[in-house]
PDB file of C-alpha atoms and ligand atoms in Angstrom:
ATOM      1  CA  MET A1336      -9.096-123.028 -47.630  1.00 54.00           C
ATOM      2  CA  PRO A1337     -10.970-122.470 -50.400  1.00 56.00           C
ATOM      3  CA  GLY A1338     -12.999-118.952 -50.389  1.00 61.00           C
ATOM      4  CA  LEU A1339     -11.546-118.044 -47.247  1.00 67.00           C
ATOM      5  CA  ASP A1340     -10.521-114.851 -48.285  1.00 68.00           C
ATOM      6  CA  HIS A1341     -14.020-113.566 -49.063  1.00 69.00           C
ATOM      7  CA  ARG A1342     -14.009-114.358 -45.332  1.00 75.00           C
ATOM      8  CA  VAL A1343     -11.426-112.066 -43.912  1.00 82.00           C
ATOM      9  CA  SER A1344     -12.039-109.028 -43.361  1.00 83.00           C
ATOM     10  CA  GLY A1345      -8.634-106.430 -45.369  1.00 86.00           C
ATOM     11  CA  ALA A1346      -8.257-104.979 -42.196  1.00 89.00           C
ATOM     12  CA  LEU A1347      -6.694-107.851 -40.484  1.00 92.00           C
ATOM     13  CA  VAL A1348      -4.852-108.984 -42.954  1.00 92.00           C
ATOM     14  CA  PRO A1349      -2.018-107.174 -42.326  1.00 95.00           C
ATOM     15  CA  ASP A1350      -1.565-108.228 -38.574  1.00 96.00           C
ATOM     16  CA  LEU A1351      -2.569-111.846 -39.170  1.00 96.00           C
ATOM     17  CA  LEU A1352       0.468-112.165 -42.181  1.00 95.00           C
ATOM     18  CA  GLN A1353       3.200-110.181 -39.966  1.00 97.00           C
ATOM     19  CA  VAL A1354       2.625-112.856 -37.522  1.00 97.00           C
ATOM     20  CA  VAL A1355       2.517-115.969 -39.561  1.00 97.00           C
ATOM     21  CA  ARG A1356       5.883-114.412 -40.577  1.00 97.00           C
ATOM     22  CA  GLU A1357       7.107-113.772 -37.498  1.00 98.00           C
ATOM     23  CA  ALA A1358       6.022-117.521 -36.554  1.00 97.00           C
ATOM     24  CA  LEU A1359       7.817-118.725 -40.325  1.00 96.00           C
ATOM     25  CA  SER A1360      10.713-116.536 -39.000  1.00 96.00           C
ATOM     26  CA  ASN A1361      11.226-118.372 -35.637  1.00 96.00           C
ATOM     27  CA  ALA A1362      10.556-121.675 -37.073  1.00 96.00           C
ATOM     28  CA  ALA A1363      14.292-120.717 -39.937  1.00 95.00           C
ATOM     29  CA  ARG A1364      16.129-119.156 -37.037  1.00 95.00           C
ATOM     30  CA  HIS A1365      15.718-120.872 -34.254  1.00 96.00           C
ATOM     31  CA  ALA A1366      14.384-124.480 -35.111  1.00 95.00           C
ATOM     32  CA  ASP A1367      16.169-125.782 -37.730  1.00 92.00           C
ATOM     33  CA  ALA A1368      12.495-127.036 -38.260  1.00 94.00           C
ATOM     34  CA  THR A1369      12.086-129.406 -41.423  1.00 94.00           C
ATOM     35  CA  THR A1370       7.896-129.765 -41.356  1.00 96.00           C
ATOM     36  CA  VAL A1371       5.986-126.600 -40.551  1.00 97.00           C
ATOM     37  CA  ARG A1372       2.496-126.786 -41.328  1.00 97.00           C
ATOM     38  CA  ILE A1373       0.197-123.571 -41.728  1.00 97.00           C
ATOM     39  CA  THR A1374      -3.824-124.616 -41.258  1.00 97.00           C
ATOM     40  CA  SER A1375      -6.887-122.276 -41.077  1.00 95.00           C
ATOM     41  CA  GLY A1376     -10.343-122.448 -41.171  1.00 93.00           C
ATOM     42  CA  THR A1377     -13.802-120.395 -40.392  1.00 91.00           C
ATOM     43  CA  ASP A1378     -16.099-121.430 -37.795  1.00 90.00           C
ATOM     44  CA  ALA A1379     -18.605-119.686 -35.887  1.00 88.00           C
ATOM     45  CA  GLY A1380     -18.038-116.157 -37.335  1.00 90.00           C
ATOM     46  CA  ARG A1381     -14.380-116.209 -36.365  1.00 93.00           C
ATOM     47  CA  LEU A1382     -10.796-117.254 -38.061  1.00 95.00           C
ATOM     48  CA  HIS A1383      -8.619-120.330 -36.725  1.00 96.00           C
ATOM     49  CA  LEU A1384      -5.152-120.089 -37.716  1.00 97.00           C
ATOM     50  CA  ALA A1385      -2.107-122.354 -36.967  1.00 98.00           C
ATOM     51  CA  VAL A1386       1.564-122.159 -37.729  1.00 98.00           C
ATOM     52  CA  ALA A1387       2.948-125.648 -36.165  1.00 98.00           C
ATOM     53  CA  ALA A1388       6.884-126.065 -37.260  1.00 97.00           C
ATOM     54  CA  ASP A1389       9.025-129.488 -36.193  1.00 97.00           C
ATOM     55  CA  GLY A1390      12.483-128.946 -34.933  1.00 96.00           C
ATOM     56  CA  ALA A1391      13.930-127.758 -31.870  1.00 96.00           C
ATOM     57  CA  GLY A1392      11.298-125.983 -29.786  1.00 95.00           C
ATOM     58  CA  PHE A1393      11.714-124.553 -26.311  1.00 96.00           C
ATOM     59  CA  ASP A1394      10.215-124.354 -22.921  1.00 95.00           C
ATOM     60  CA  THR A1395       7.997-121.641 -22.998  1.00 93.00           C
ATOM     61  CA  ALA A1396       8.429-121.115 -18.913  1.00 91.00           C
ATOM     62  CA  ARG A1397      12.459-120.504 -19.034  1.00 92.00           C
ATOM     63  CA  VAL A1398      12.554-118.461 -22.708  1.00 89.00           C
ATOM     64  CA  SER A1399      12.112-115.144 -22.280  1.00 88.00           C
ATOM     65  CA  THR A1400       9.760-113.301 -24.752  1.00 85.00           C
ATOM     66  CA  GLY A1401      11.291-111.005 -27.297  1.00 92.00           C
ATOM     67  CA  ARG A1402      10.208-108.970 -29.633  1.00 96.00           C
ATOM     68  CA  GLY A1403       8.373-111.231 -32.507  1.00 97.00           C
ATOM     69  CA  LEU A1404       6.602-113.010 -30.102  1.00 96.00           C
ATOM     70  CA  ALA A1405       5.839-109.859 -28.071  1.00 96.00           C
ATOM     71  CA  ASN A1406       4.867-109.000 -31.257  1.00 97.00           C
ATOM     72  CA  ILE A1407       2.440-111.440 -31.550  1.00 97.00           C
ATOM     73  CA  ALA A1408       0.308-111.102 -28.891  1.00 97.00           C
ATOM     74  CA  GLU A1409       0.023-107.865 -29.227  1.00 97.00           C
ATOM     75  CA  ARG A1410      -1.508-107.833 -32.865  1.00 97.00           C
ATOM     76  CA  VAL A1411      -3.775-110.570 -31.627  1.00 97.00           C
ATOM     77  CA  GLU A1412      -4.692-108.743 -29.069  1.00 97.00           C
ATOM     78  CA  ALA A1413      -5.496-106.007 -31.153  1.00 96.00           C
ATOM     79  CA  MET A1414      -7.383-108.065 -33.490  1.00 95.00           C
ATOM     80  CA  GLY A1415      -9.426-109.181 -30.186  1.00 96.00           C
ATOM     81  CA  GLY A1416      -8.377-111.958 -30.869  1.00 97.00           C
ATOM     82  CA  ARG A1417      -7.095-115.330 -28.363  1.00 98.00           C
ATOM     83  CA  LEU A1418      -3.404-116.830 -28.520  1.00 98.00           C
ATOM     84  CA  GLU A1419      -2.000-120.034 -27.620  1.00 98.00           C
ATOM     85  CA  LEU A1420       1.697-120.586 -27.528  1.00 97.00           C
ATOM     86  CA  VAL A1421       2.941-123.935 -27.633  1.00 97.00           C
ATOM     87  CA  SER A1422       5.958-125.408 -27.503  1.00 97.00           C
ATOM     88  CA  ALA A1423       8.592-127.404 -25.436  1.00 96.00           C
ATOM     89  CA  THR A1424      12.351-128.224 -25.925  1.00 95.00           C
ATOM     90  CA  GLY A1425      12.997-131.181 -28.994  1.00 94.00           C
ATOM     91  CA  GLU A1426       9.048-131.212 -29.235  1.00 96.00           C
ATOM     92  CA  GLY A1427       9.250-127.944 -32.036  1.00 97.00           C
ATOM     93  CA  THR A1428       6.099-125.117 -31.758  1.00 98.00           C
ATOM     94  CA  ARG A1429       2.711-124.245 -32.329  1.00 98.00           C
ATOM     95  CA  VAL A1430       1.801-120.871 -32.668  1.00 98.00           C
ATOM     96  CA  GLU A1431      -2.225-121.149 -32.240  1.00 98.00           C
ATOM     97  CA  LEU A1432      -4.765-117.837 -33.050  1.00 98.00           C
ATOM     98  CA  ASP A1433      -8.514-117.147 -33.026  1.00 96.00           C
ATOM     99  CA  VAL A1434      -9.500-114.403 -33.704  1.00 96.00           C
ATOM    100  CA  PRO A1435     -13.446-113.036 -34.326  1.00 95.00           C
ATOM    101  CA  LEU A1436     -14.202-112.179 -38.481  1.00 91.00           C
ATOM    102  CA  GLN A1437     -15.206-108.914 -39.028  1.00 76.00           C
ATOM    103  CA  GLU A1438     -16.912-107.074 -40.924  1.00 64.00           C
ATOM    104  CA  ASP A1439     -15.226-105.123 -43.764  1.00 56.00           C
ATOM    105  CA  LEU A1440     -17.027-101.257 -43.809  1.00 51.00           C
ATOM    106  CA  PRO A1441     -18.153 -99.738 -46.138  1.00 53.00           C
TER     107      PRO A1441
HETATM  108  N1  ADP B  44       9.651-121.737 -33.293  1.00 83.89           N
HETATM  109  C1  ADP B  44      10.552-121.596 -32.148  1.00 83.89           C
HETATM  110  N2  ADP B  44      11.515-122.665 -31.722  1.00 83.89           N
HETATM  111  C2  ADP B  44      12.703-122.834 -30.899  1.00 83.89           C
HETATM  112  N3  ADP B  44      12.978-121.785 -30.268  1.00 83.89           N
HETATM  113  C3  ADP B  44      11.933-120.336 -30.453  1.00 83.89           C
HETATM  114  C4  ADP B  44      10.929-120.875 -31.608  1.00 83.89           C
HETATM  115  N4  ADP B  44      10.529-119.065 -31.337  1.00 83.89           N
HETATM  116  C5  ADP B  44      10.736-118.270 -30.275  1.00 83.89           C
HETATM  117  N5  ADP B  44      11.841-119.605 -29.547  1.00 83.89           N
HETATM  118  C6  ADP B  44      12.456-119.369 -28.706  1.00 83.89           C
HETATM  119  O1  ADP B  44      11.925-117.658 -27.949  1.00 83.89           O
HETATM  120  C7  ADP B  44      13.130-116.883 -28.128  1.00 83.89           C
HETATM  121  C8  ADP B  44      12.061-115.294 -28.612  1.00 83.89           C
HETATM  122  O2  ADP B  44      11.302-115.481 -30.093  1.00 83.89           O
HETATM  123  P1  ADP B  44      10.997-113.907 -30.490  1.00 83.89           P
HETATM  124  O3  ADP B  44      10.239-113.217 -29.426  1.00 83.89           O
HETATM  125  O4  ADP B  44      10.824-113.966 -31.652  1.00 83.89           O
HETATM  126  O5  ADP B  44      12.555-112.799 -30.511  1.00 83.89           O
HETATM  127  P2  ADP B  44      14.110-113.207 -31.119  1.00 83.89           P
HETATM  128  O6  ADP B  44      13.414-114.476 -32.692  1.00 83.89           O
HETATM  129  O7  ADP B  44      14.042-112.330 -32.188  1.00 83.89           O
HETATM  130  O8  ADP B  44      14.713-114.644 -31.278  1.00 83.89           O
HETATM  131  C9  ADP B  44      14.291-116.789 -29.465  1.00 83.89           C
HETATM  132  O9  ADP B  44      15.142-116.301 -29.225  1.00 83.89           O
HETATM  133  C10 ADP B  44      13.508-118.399 -29.236  1.00 83.89           C
HETATM  134  O10 ADP B  44      14.812-118.630 -28.162  1.00 83.89           O
HETATM  135 MG1   MG B  45      11.368-113.679 -33.494  1.00 83.89          MG
END
């Protein structure tokens, strides 16, 4: 996304990278995914990021959260953001987050 790196504070980068890494790892390990789409953008002072993978998916009401998904939730909360996890058996998984952009402190 052109220019996105100028708008995302360096302070958010470790958390954002780890969220994407975990979502990709889950797509590879649990979903047998063939396609993963990562989208990002900014709007009204917020960063929107989504990692959507096809493949197995899972029933979010029945599968208990492991360390990976718990860690994603903790990081999004630490960034003051909102998280949405959408998945269904056979229909893939989308991890979507929205976090406020912060200015880098001098
Ligand atoms: N993309 C995915 N596709 C299918 N199942 C998933 C996906 N992501 C997570 N899951 C399910 O949710 C469970 C918990 O995931 P997670 O918290 O990352 O722990 P872990 O990856 O260590 O098992 C997984 O064991 C798996 O059953
Ligand atoms: Mg995992």
